[in-house]
Coordinates of N, CA and C in Angstrom, one line a residue:
P1 N 22.1 44.9 84.1 CA 23.5 44.8 84.4 C 23.9 45.6 85.6
E2 N 24.9 45.1 86.3 CA 25.3 45.8 87.5 C 26.0 47.1 87.1
A3 N 25.7 48.1 87.9 CA 26.4 49.4 87.5 C 27.9 49.4 88.0
L4 N 28.7 49.9 87.1 CA 30.1 50.0 87.5 C 30.3 51.0 88.6
P5 N 31.1 50.7 89.6 CA 31.4 51.7 90.6 C 32.0 53.0 90.0
H6 N 31.7 54.1 90.7 CA 32.2 55.4 90.2 C 33.7 55.4 90.4
A7 N 34.5 55.8 89.4 CA 36.0 55.9 89.5 C 36.3 57.0 90.5
A8 N 37.3 56.7 91.3 CA 37.7 57.7 92.3 C 38.3 59.0 91.5
P9 N 37.9 60.1 92.0 CA 38.4 61.3 91.3 C 39.9 61.4 91.3
A10 N 40.5 61.8 90.2 CA 41.9 61.9 90.2 C 42.4 63.1 91.1
L11 N 43.5 62.8 91.8 CA 44.0 63.8 92.7 C 44.8 64.8 91.9
A12 N 44.5 66.1 92.2 CA 45.2 67.1 91.5 C 46.6 67.2 91.9
E13 N 47.5 67.3 90.9 CA 48.9 67.4 91.2 C 49.3 68.7 91.9
T14 N 50.0 68.7 92.9 CA 50.5 69.9 93.6 C 51.5 70.6 92.8
P15 N 51.3 71.8 92.4 CA 52.4 72.4 91.5 C 53.6 72.6 92.3
Q16 N 54.7 72.3 91.7 CA 56.0 72.4 92.3 C 56.6 73.8 92.0
P17 N 57.2 74.3 93.0 CA 57.9 75.6 92.8 C 59.0 75.6 91.7
A18 N 59.0 76.5 90.9 CA 60.0 76.5 89.8 C 61.4 76.7 90.5
V19 N 62.4 75.9 90.0 CA 63.7 76.0 90.5 C 64.5 77.0 89.7
E20 N 65.0 78.0 90.4 CA 65.7 79.1 89.7 C 67.1 78.5 89.3
P21 N 67.5 78.6 88.0 CA 68.9 78.1 87.7 C 69.9 79.0 88.3
E22 N 71.1 78.4 88.6 CA 72.2 79.2 89.1 C 72.7 80.2 88.0
P23 N 72.9 81.4 88.4 CA 73.4 82.3 87.3 C 74.8 81.8 86.8
A24 N 74.9 81.9 85.5 CA 76.2 81.5 84.8 C 77.2 82.6 85.0
A25 N 78.4 82.1 85.0 CA 79.5 83.1 85.1 C 79.5 84.0 83.9
P26 N 79.7 85.3 84.1 CA 79.7 86.2 82.9 C 80.7 85.8 81.9
T27 N 80.3 85.9 80.6 CA 81.3 85.6 79.5 C 82.0 86.8 79.1
P28 N 83.3 86.8 79.2 CA 84.0 88.1 78.8 C 83.9 88.4 77.4
P29 N 83.8 89.6 77.0 CA 83.7 90.0 75.6 C 84.8 89.5 74.7
A30 N 84.6 89.2 73.5 CA 85.6 88.7 72.6 C 86.8 89.6 72.5
M31 N 88.0 89.0 72.5 CA 89.2 89.8 72.5 C 89.4 90.4 71.1
P32 N 89.9 91.7 71.1 CA 90.1 92.3 69.8 C 91.2 91.6 69.0
Q33 N 91.3 92.0 67.7 CA 92.3 91.4 66.8 C 93.7 91.8 67.2
R34 N 93.8 93.0 67.7 CA 95.1 93.5 68.1 C 94.9 94.5 69.3
V35 N 95.8 94.3 70.3 CA 95.8 95.3 71.4 C 97.3 95.7 71.7
T36 N 97.5 97.0 71.8 CA 98.8 97.5 72.1 C 98.7 98.2 73.4
T37 N 99.4 97.7 74.4 CA 99.4 98.4 75.8 C 100.8 98.9 76.0
R38 N 100.8 100.2 76.3 CA 102.1 100.9 76.6 C 102.2 101.2 78.1
F39 N 103.4 100.9 78.6 CA 103.6 101.0 80.1 C 104.8 101.9 80.4
T40 N 104.7 102.5 81.5 CA 105.9 103.2 82.1 C 106.5 102.3 83.1
L41 N 107.8 102.2 83.1 CA 108.6 101.3 83.9 C 109.2 102.0 85.1
F42 N 108.9 101.5 86.3 CA 109.4 102.1 87.5 C 110.3 101.1 88.2
K43 N 111.2 101.6 89.0 CA 112.1 100.7 89.8 C 112.1 101.1 91.2
G44 N 112.2 100.1 92.1 CA 112.4 100.4 93.5 C 111.2 100.8 94.3
L45 N 111.3 100.9 95.6 CA 110.2 101.2 96.4 C 109.7 102.7 96.3
N46 N 110.7 103.5 95.8 CA 110.4 104.9 95.6 C 109.7 105.2 94.3
G47 N 109.6 104.2 93.4 CA 108.9 104.4 92.1 C 109.7 105.3 91.2
M48 N 111.0 105.1 91.1 CA 111.7 106.0 90.1 C 111.5 105.5 88.7
R49 N 111.1 106.5 87.8 CA 110.9 106.1 86.4 C 112.2 105.8 85.7
V50 N 112.2 104.6 85.1 CA 113.5 104.2 84.6 C 113.4 103.7 83.1
G51 N 112.2 103.7 82.5 CA 112.1 103.2 81.2 C 110.6 103.0 80.7
R52 N 110.5 102.2 79.7 CA 109.2 102.0 79.1 C 109.0 100.6 78.6
A53 N 107.8 100.2 78.4 CA 107.6 98.8 77.9 C 106.3 98.8 77.0
E54 N 106.2 97.9 76.1 CA 105.1 97.7 75.3 C 104.7 96.3 75.1
Q55 N 103.5 95.9 75.2 CA 103.0 94.6 75.0 C 102.0 94.6 73.8
V56 N 102.1 93.7 72.9 CA 101.2 93.6 71.7 C 100.6 92.3 71.6
W57 N 99.3 92.3 71.6 CA 98.5 91.0 71.4 C 98.0 91.0 70.0
K58 N 98.2 89.9 69.2 CA 97.7 89.7 67.9 C 96.9 88.4 67.8
L59 N 95.8 88.5 67.1 CA 94.9 87.4 66.9 C 94.8 87.2 65.4
D60 N 95.1 86.0 64.9 CA 95.0 85.6 63.5 C 94.2 84.3 63.4
G61 N 92.9 84.4 63.2 CA 92.1 83.2 63.2 C 92.1 82.6 64.6
E62 N 92.6 81.3 64.7 CA 92.7 80.6 66.0 C 94.1 80.7 66.6
R63 N 94.9 81.5 66.0 CA 96.3 81.6 66.5 C 96.6 83.0 67.1
Y64 N 97.4 83.0 68.1 CA 97.7 84.2 68.8 C 99.2 84.4 68.9
T65 N 99.6 85.7 69.0 CA 101.0 86.0 69.3 C 101.0 87.2 70.3
I66 N 101.8 87.0 71.3 CA 102.0 88.1 72.3 C 103.5 88.4 72.4
T67 N 103.8 89.7 72.2 CA 105.2 90.2 72.4 C 105.2 91.2 73.4
S68 N 106.3 91.2 74.2 CA 106.6 92.2 75.2 C 108.0 92.7 75.1
V69 N 108.2 94.0 75.0 CA 109.5 94.6 74.9 C 109.6 95.7 76.0
A70 N 110.6 95.5 76.9 CA 110.9 96.5 77.9 C 112.3 97.0 77.7
E71 N 112.5 98.3 77.9 CA 113.9 98.9 77.8 C 114.1 100.1 78.7
A72 N 115.3 100.2 79.2 CA 115.6 101.3 80.1 C 115.8 102.6 79.3
S73 N 115.7 103.7 80.0 CA 115.9 105.0 79.4 C 116.6 105.9 80.4
G74 N 117.2 107.0 79.9 CA 117.8 108.0 80.8 C 119.1 107.4 81.5
L75 N 119.4 107.9 82.7 CA 120.6 107.4 83.4 C 120.5 105.9 83.7
F76 N 119.3 105.4 83.9 CA 119.2 103.9 84.2 C 119.7 103.1 83.1
S77 N 119.7 103.6 81.8 CA 120.1 102.8 80.7 C 121.6 102.5 80.7
L78 N 122.4 103.3 81.5 CA 123.8 103.0 81.7 C 124.0 101.7 82.5
F79 N 123.1 101.3 83.3 CA 123.2 100.2 84.1 C 122.5 99.0 83.6
A80 N 121.5 99.2 82.8 CA 120.7 98.1 82.2 C 120.7 98.2 80.7
S81 N 121.7 97.5 80.1 CA 121.9 97.6 78.7 C 120.9 96.6 77.9
G82 N 120.6 97.0 76.7 CA 119.7 96.2 75.9 C 118.3 96.2 76.3
K83 N 117.5 95.2 75.7 CA 116.1 95.1 76.0 C 115.8 93.8 76.6
F84 N 114.6 93.8 77.2 CA 114.0 92.5 77.8 C 112.9 92.1 76.9
I85 N 113.0 91.1 76.1 CA 112.0 90.7 75.1 C 111.4 89.4 75.4
Q86 N 110.1 89.3 75.3 CA 109.4 88.0 75.5 C 108.4 87.8 74.3
E87 N 108.2 86.6 74.0 CA 107.3 86.3 72.9 C 106.6 84.9 73.2
S88 N 105.3 84.9 73.1 CA 104.5 83.7 73.3 C 103.6 83.5 72.1
R89 N 103.6 82.3 71.6 CA 102.8 81.9 70.4 C 102.0 80.7 70.8
G90 N 100.8 80.6 70.2 CA 100.0 79.4 70.4 C 98.6 79.5 69.7
E91 N 97.7 78.8 70.2 CA 96.3 78.7 69.6 C 95.3 79.0 70.7
I92 N 94.1 79.4 70.2 CA 92.9 79.7 71.0 C 92.1 78.4 71.1
T93 N 91.7 77.9 72.2 CA 90.9 76.8 72.4 C 89.6 77.2 73.3
P94 N 88.6 76.3 73.4 CA 87.5 76.6 74.3 C 87.9 76.9 75.7
A95 N 89.1 76.4 76.1 CA 89.6 76.6 77.5 C 90.5 77.8 77.6
G96 N 90.7 78.5 76.5 CA 91.6 79.7 76.5 C 92.8 79.5 75.7
L97 N 93.9 80.0 76.1 CA 95.2 80.0 75.4 C 95.9 78.6 75.6
K98 N 96.5 78.1 74.5 CA 97.2 76.9 74.5 C 98.6 77.2 73.8
P99 N 99.6 77.6 74.6 CA 100.9 78.0 74.0 C 101.6 76.9 73.3
S100 N 102.3 77.2 72.3 CA 103.1 76.3 71.6 C 104.6 76.6 71.7
S101 N 104.9 77.9 72.0 CA 106.3 78.3 72.2 C 106.4 79.5 73.0
Y102 N 107.5 79.7 73.7 CA 107.8 80.8 74.5 C 109.3 81.1 74.4
R103 N 109.6 82.4 74.4 CA 111.0 82.8 74.2 C 111.3 84.1 75.0
V104 N 112.4 84.2 75.7 CA 112.7 85.4 76.4 C 114.2 85.7 76.1
E105 N 114.5 87.0 75.8 CA 115.9 87.4 75.6 C 116.2 88.5 76.6
R106 N 117.3 88.5 77.2 CA 117.8 89.5 78.2 C 119.0 90.2 77.7
G107 N 119.0 91.5 77.9 CA 120.2 92.3 77.5 C 120.4 92.3 76.1
K108 N 121.7 92.0 75.7 CA 122.1 92.0 74.3 C 121.8 90.7 73.6
G109 N 121.1 89.8 74.3 CA 120.8 88.5 73.7 C 122.0 87.5 73.8
G110 N 122.0 86.5 73.0 CA 123.1 85.5 73.0 C 122.5 84.3 73.7
A111 N 123.1 83.1 73.5 CA 122.6 81.8 74.0 C 122.5 81.8 75.5
D112 N 123.5 82.5 76.1 CA 123.5 82.4 77.6 C 122.4 83.3 78.2
K113 N 121.8 84.2 77.4 CA 120.8 85.1 78.0 C 119.4 84.9 77.3
T114 N 119.3 83.7 76.7 CA 118.0 83.4 76.0 C 117.5 82.1 76.6
D115 N 116.2 82.1 76.9 CA 115.5 80.9 77.4 C 114.3 80.6 76.5
T116 N 114.1 79.4 76.2 CA 113.0 79.0 75.4 C 112.2 77.8 76.0
A117 N 110.9 77.7 75.6 CA 110.1 76.6 76.0 C 109.2 76.2 74.8
Q118 N 109.3 74.9 74.5 CA 108.5 74.3 73.4 C 107.5 73.4 74.0
F119 N 106.2 73.6 73.7 CA 105.1 72.8 74.2 C 104.7 71.8 73.2
D120 N 104.9 70.5 73.5 CA 104.5 69.4 72.6 C 103.3 68.8 73.2
W121 N 102.1 69.2 72.8 CA 100.8 68.8 73.4 C 100.5 67.4 72.9
N122 N 101.0 66.9 71.8 CA 100.8 65.5 71.3 C 101.5 64.5 72.2
A123 N 102.7 64.8 72.5 CA 103.5 63.9 73.4 C 103.4 64.3 74.9
M124 N 102.7 65.5 75.1 CA 102.6 66.0 76.5 C 103.9 66.2 77.2
T125 N 104.8 66.8 76.5 CA 106.2 67.1 77.0 C 106.5 68.6 76.8
L126 N 107.3 69.1 77.7 CA 107.7 70.5 77.7 C 109.2 70.5 77.5
N127 N 109.7 71.1 76.5 CA 111.2 71.1 76.2 C 111.7 72.5 76.5
L128 N 112.6 72.5 77.5 CA 113.2 73.8 77.9 C 114.7 73.9 77.5
A129 N 115.1 75.1 77.1 CA 116.5 75.3 76.8 C 116.9 76.7 77.4
S130 N 118.0 76.6 78.2 CA 118.4 77.8 78.9 C 119.9 77.8 79.2
G131 N 120.6 78.8 78.7 CA 122.1 78.9 78.9 C 122.9 77.7 78.4
G132 N 122.4 77.1 77.3 CA 123.1 75.9 76.8 C 122.7 74.6 77.3
S133 N 121.9 74.6 78.4 CA 121.4 73.3 78.9 C 119.9 73.1 78.4
K134 N 119.6 71.8 78.3 CA 118.3 71.4 77.9 C 117.7 70.4 78.8
Q135 N 116.4 70.4 78.9 CA 115.7 69.4 79.7 C 114.3 69.2 79.1
T136 N 113.7 68.0 79.3 CA 112.4 67.6 78.8 C 111.6 67.2 80.0
L137 N 110.4 67.8 80.2 CA 109.6 67.6 81.4 C 108.2 67.1 80.9
K138 N 107.5 66.5 81.8 CA 106.1 66.1 81.6 C 105.3 67.4 81.5
L139 N 104.4 67.5 80.6 CA 103.6 68.8 80.4 C 102.2 68.6 81.0
P140 N 102.0 69.3 82.1 CA 100.6 69.2 82.7 C 99.6 69.9 81.8
E141 N 98.4 69.4 81.8 CA 97.3 70.1 81.0 C 97.1 71.5 81.5
G142 N 96.9 72.4 80.6 CA 96.6 73.8 81.0 C 97.8 74.7 81.3
T143 N 99.1 74.1 81.1 CA 100.3 74.9 81.4 C 100.4 76.2 80.6
Q144 N 100.8 77.2 81.2 CA 101.0 78.5 80.6 C 102.4 78.9 80.7
D145 N 102.8 80.0 79.9 CA 104.2 80.6 80.1 C 104.0 81.9 80.8
L146 N 105.2 82.5 81.1 CA 105.2 83.7 81.9 C 104.4 84.9 81.3
L147 N 104.3 84.8 80.0 CA 103.6 85.9 79.3 C 102.1 85.5 79.0
S148 N 101.9 84.3 78.6 CA 100.5 83.9 78.2 C 99.6 83.8 79.4
F149 N 100.1 83.6 80.6 CA 99.2 83.4 81.7 C 98.4 84.6 82.0
M150 N 99.0 85.8 81.8 CA 98.2 87.0 82.0 C 97.1 87.2 81.1
Y151 N 97.3 86.8 79.8 CA 96.2 86.9 78.8 C 95.3 85.8 78.8
Q152 N 95.7 84.6 79.4 CA 94.8 83.5 79.6 C 93.7 83.9 80.6
L153 N 94.0 84.8 81.5 CA 93.0 85.2 82.5 C 92.0 86.2 81.9
A154 N 92.4 86.8 80.7 CA 91.4 87.6 80.0 C 90.3 86.7 79.4
F155 N 90.6 85.4 79.0 CA 89.7 84.5 78.5 C 88.9 83.8 79.6
A156 N 89.5 83.6 80.7 CA 88.8 82.9 81.8 C 89.1 83.7 83.1
P157 N 88.5 84.9 83.3 CA 88.7 85.6 84.6 C 88.4 84.8 85.8
P158 N 89.2 84.9 86.9 CA 89.0 84.1 88.1 C 87.6 84.4 88.6
Q159 N 86.9 83.3 89.0 CA 85.6 83.4 89.6 C 85.6 83.2 91.1
S160 N 86.8 83.1 91.7 CA 86.9 82.8 93.1 C 88.0 83.6 93.7
S161 N 88.3 83.5 94.9 CA 89.3 84.3 95.6 C 90.7 83.6 95.4
A162 N 90.8 82.6 94.7 CA 92.1 81.9 94.5 C 92.1 81.2 93.1
V163 N 93.3 81.1 92.5 CA 93.5 80.5 91.2 C 94.8 79.8 91.2
K164 N 94.8 78.5 90.7 CA 96.0 77.7 90.6 C 96.4 77.5 89.2
L165 N 97.6 77.5 88.9 CA 98.1 77.2 87.5 C 99.5 76.7 87.4
Q166 N 99.8 76.0 86.4 CA 101.2 75.6 86.1 C 101.8 76.6 85.1
M167 N 103.0 77.0 85.3 CA 103.6 78.0 84.5 C 105.1 77.8 84.3
T168 N 105.6 78.1 83.1 CA 107.1 78.0 82.9 C 107.6 79.4 82.5
N169 N 108.9 79.6 82.9 CA 109.6 80.8 82.5 C 110.7 80.5 81.5
G170 N 110.7 79.3 80.9 CA 111.7 78.9 80.0 C 112.9 78.2 80.7
R171 N 113.0 78.3 82.0 CA 114.0 77.7 82.8 C 113.5 76.5 83.6
K172 N 112.3 76.6 84.1 CA 111.7 75.6 84.9 C 110.2 75.6 84.8
L173 N 109.6 74.6 85.4 CA 108.1 74.5 85.4 C 107.7 74.5 86.9
D174 N 106.8 75.3 87.3 CA 106.3 75.4 88.7 C 104.8 75.5 88.8
S175 N 104.3 75.1 89.9 CA 102.9 75.3 90.2 C 102.7 76.5 91.1
Y176 N 101.8 77.4 90.8 CA 101.6 78.6 91.5 C 100.1 78.7 92.0
A177 N 99.9 79.2 93.2 CA 98.6 79.5 93.7 C 98.5 81.0 94.0
Y178 N 97.6 81.7 93.4 CA 97.4 83.1 93.5 C 96.2 83.4 94.3
W179 N 96.2 84.4 95.2 CA 95.0 85.0 95.7 C 94.5 86.1 94.8
V180 N 93.2 86.3 94.8 CA 92.5 87.3 93.9 C 91.6 88.2 94.7
V181 N 91.8 89.5 94.5 CA 91.0 90.5 95.2 C 90.6 91.6 94.2
E182 N 89.4 92.2 94.4 CA 89.0 93.3 93.6 C 89.7 94.6 94.1
E183 N 90.2 95.5 93.2 CA 90.9 96.6 93.6 C 90.7 97.8 92.6
A184 N 90.5 99.0 93.2 CA 90.4 100.2 92.3 C 91.9 100.7 92.2
L185 N 92.4 100.7 90.9 CA 93.8 101.1 90.7 C 93.9 102.4 90.0
E186 N 94.7 103.3 90.5 CA 94.9 104.6 89.9 C 96.0 104.4 88.8
T187 N 95.7 104.9 87.6 CA 96.6 104.8 86.5 C 96.5 106.1 85.7
P188 N 97.5 106.4 84.8 CA 97.4 107.6 84.0 C 96.1 107.7 83.1
M189 N 95.4 106.5 83.0 CA 94.2 106.5 82.2 C 93.0 106.7 83.1
G190 N 93.2 106.9 84.4 CA 92.1 107.1 85.4 C 92.1 105.9 86.3
V191 N 91.1 105.9 87.2 CA 90.9 104.8 88.1 C 90.2 103.7 87.4
L192 N 90.8 102.5 87.5 CA 90.3 101.3 86.8 C 89.9 100.3 87.8
N193 N 88.8 99.6 87.5 CA 88.4 98.5 88.4 C 89.2 97.2 87.9
T194 N 89.9 96.6 88.8 CA 90.8 95.6 88.5 C 90.6 94.4 89.4
L195 N 91.1 93.2 88.9 CA 91.4 92.0 89.7 C 92.9 92.0 90.0
H196 N 93.2 92.0 91.3 CA 94.6 92.0 91.7 C 95.0 90.5 92.1
L197 N 96.0 90.0 91.4 CA 96.5 88.6 91.6 C 97.9 88.7 92.2
G198 N 98.1 87.9 93.3 CA 99.4 87.8 93.9 C 99.5 86.6 94.7
K199 N 100.7 86.3 95.2 CA 100.8 85.1 96.1 C 101.6 85.5 97.3
H200 N 101.4 84.7 98.3 CA 102.1 84.9 99.6 C 103.6 84.6 99.4
R201 N 104.4 85.7 99.5 CA 105.8 85.6 99.1 C 106.7 85.3 100.4
E202 N 107.5 84.3 100.3 CA 108.4 84.0 101.3 C 109.7 84.9 101.2
E203 N 110.4 85.1 102.3 CA 111.6 85.9 102.2 C 112.6 85.3 101.3
G204 N 113.2 86.1 100.4 CA 114.2 85.7 99.5 C 113.6 85.0 98.3
E205 N 112.3 85.1 98.1 CA 111.6 84.5 96.9 C 111.1 85.6 95.9
K206 N 111.3 85.3 94.6 CA 110.8 86.1 93.6 C 109.3 86.1 93.5
D207 N 108.7 87.1 93.0 CA 107.2 87.1 92.9 C 106.8 88.0 91.8
T208 N 105.7 87.7 91.2 CA 105.0 88.5 90.1 C 103.6 88.7 90.5
E209 N 103.2 90.0 90.6 CA 101.8 90.3 90.8 C 101.2 91.0 89.6
V210 N 99.9 90.8 89.3 CA 99.3 91.3 88.1 C 97.9 91.9 88.5
W211 N 97.6 93.1 87.8 CA 96.3 93.7 87.9 C 95.7 93.7 86.6
L212 N 94.4 93.1 86.5 CA 93.7 93.0 85.3 C 92.5 93.9 85.2
A213 N 92.4 94.7 84.2 CA 91.4 95.7 84.1 C 90.1 95.1 83.6
A214 N 89.0 95.2 84.4 CA 87.7 94.6 84.1 C 87.1 95.3 82.9
D215 N 87.3 96.6 82.7 CA 86.7 97.3 81.6 C 87.5 97.2 80.3
Y216 N 88.7 96.6 80.4 CA 89.5 96.4 79.2 C 89.8 94.9 79.0
H217 N 88.8 94.1 78.9 CA 88.9 92.7 78.5 C 89.8 91.9 79.6
Y218 N 89.9 92.4 80.8 CA 90.7 91.8 81.8 C 92.2 91.8 81.3
L219 N 92.6 92.8 80.6 CA 94.0 92.8 80.2 C 94.9 93.3 81.3
P220 N 96.2 92.9 81.3 CA 97.1 93.4 82.4 C 97.4 94.9 82.2
V221 N 97.2 95.6 83.3 CA 97.4 97.1 83.3 C 98.5 97.5 84.3
K222 N 98.9 96.5 85.2 CA 100.0 96.7 86.1 C 100.6 95.4 86.4
I223 N 102.0 95.4 86.3 CA 102.7 94.1 86.6 C 103.9 94.5 87.5
S224 N 103.9 93.8 88.6 CA 105.0 94.0 89.6 C 105.8 92.8 89.7
Q225 N 107.1 93.0 89.5 CA 108.1 91.8 89.5 C 109.1 92.1 90.6
I226 N 109.0 91.4 91.7 CA 109.8 91.5 92.9 C 111.0 90.5 92.9
D227 N 112.2 91.0 93.1 CA 113.3 90.1 93.1 C 113.6 89.6 94.5
K228 N 114.7 88.8 94.7 CA 114.9 88.1 96.0 C 115.2 89.1 97.1
D229 N 115.6 90.3 96.8 CA 115.9 91.3 97.8 C 114.7 92.2 98.2
G230 N 113.6 91.9 97.6 CA 112.4 92.7 97.9 C 112.3 93.9 97.0
D231 N 113.3 94.1 96.1 CA 113.2 95.2 95.2 C 112.7 94.7 93.9
G232 N 112.5 95.6 92.9 CA 112.1 95.1 91.6 C 111.6 96.2 90.7
L233 N 110.8 95.7 89.7 CA 110.3 96.6 88.7 C 108.8 96.6 88.7
V234 N 108.2 97.7 88.3 CA 106.7 97.8 88.1 C 106.4 98.4 86.8
L235 N 105.5 97.8 86.1 CA 105.0 98.3 84.8 C 103.6 98.8 85.0
L236 N 103.4 100.0 84.7 CA 102.0 100.6 84.9 C 101.6 101.2 83.5
A237 N 100.4 100.7 83.1 CA 99.9 101.1 81.7 C 99.5 102.6 81.7
N238 N 99.9 103.2 80.6 CA 99.5 104.6 80.4 C 98.6 104.8 79.1
E239 N 98.5 103.7 78.3 CA 97.7 103.8 77.1 C 97.4 102.4 76.6
I240 N 96.1 102.2 76.2 CA 95.7 100.9 75.6 C 95.0 101.2 74.3
E241 N 95.6 100.6 73.2 CA 95.0 100.8 71.9 C 94.4 99.5 71.4
L242 N 93.1 99.6 71.1 CA 92.4 98.4 70.7 C 92.1 98.5 69.2
T243 N 92.2 97.3 68.5 CA 91.8 97.2 67.1 C 90.9 96.0 66.9
K244 N 89.7 96.3 66.5 CA 88.7 95.2 66.4 C 89.0 94.3 65.2

């Protein structure tokens, strides 16, 4: 019988270099069950101490509650009566906070000094009530309120130099674009590594800037609220109490 031709030797496969996976964004540590942050309240460019504030974060299963109470003290209390109270309630989702209600009371309260926002995620509508007037708006996905947005960033810290979000203050719904920079912040608790969020402010425009402490779950440790005249209030944390 004829001999079968020799089979050609198999070519050795050239080993391919291993592809290094891109590093995943760091996962922030789980939020504590309760956080109480106490602030000193300053007013004006000279930083005159005018009062105090306290924010409390509570986590109950998949539900959260955030309350913020600010009040004037000393001579300034003669000009600013009552308290400034905010409350945000909602649930925790894989994307972070999903608010269901927001409420703010100014001064002595009353319907004319109370604003509310109700988030209907089933109908995708936002119901606002302010000063006796009501309106219903389309609810964009991921919308936050003026209080929850700071704590939402604790669940999803910005990974770039800019962040965009939809936010309501109980009176209206707006889209905001914030720049983000790393900053060492001096506080009564020492120098903290923070992410500083702000936006380019036009003349006569209100603005809110926030500093988030990287070593404290990216919680807000400084909040600056500028009014139309360029003046405003600053809240600077002096104590953070964590309960696991």
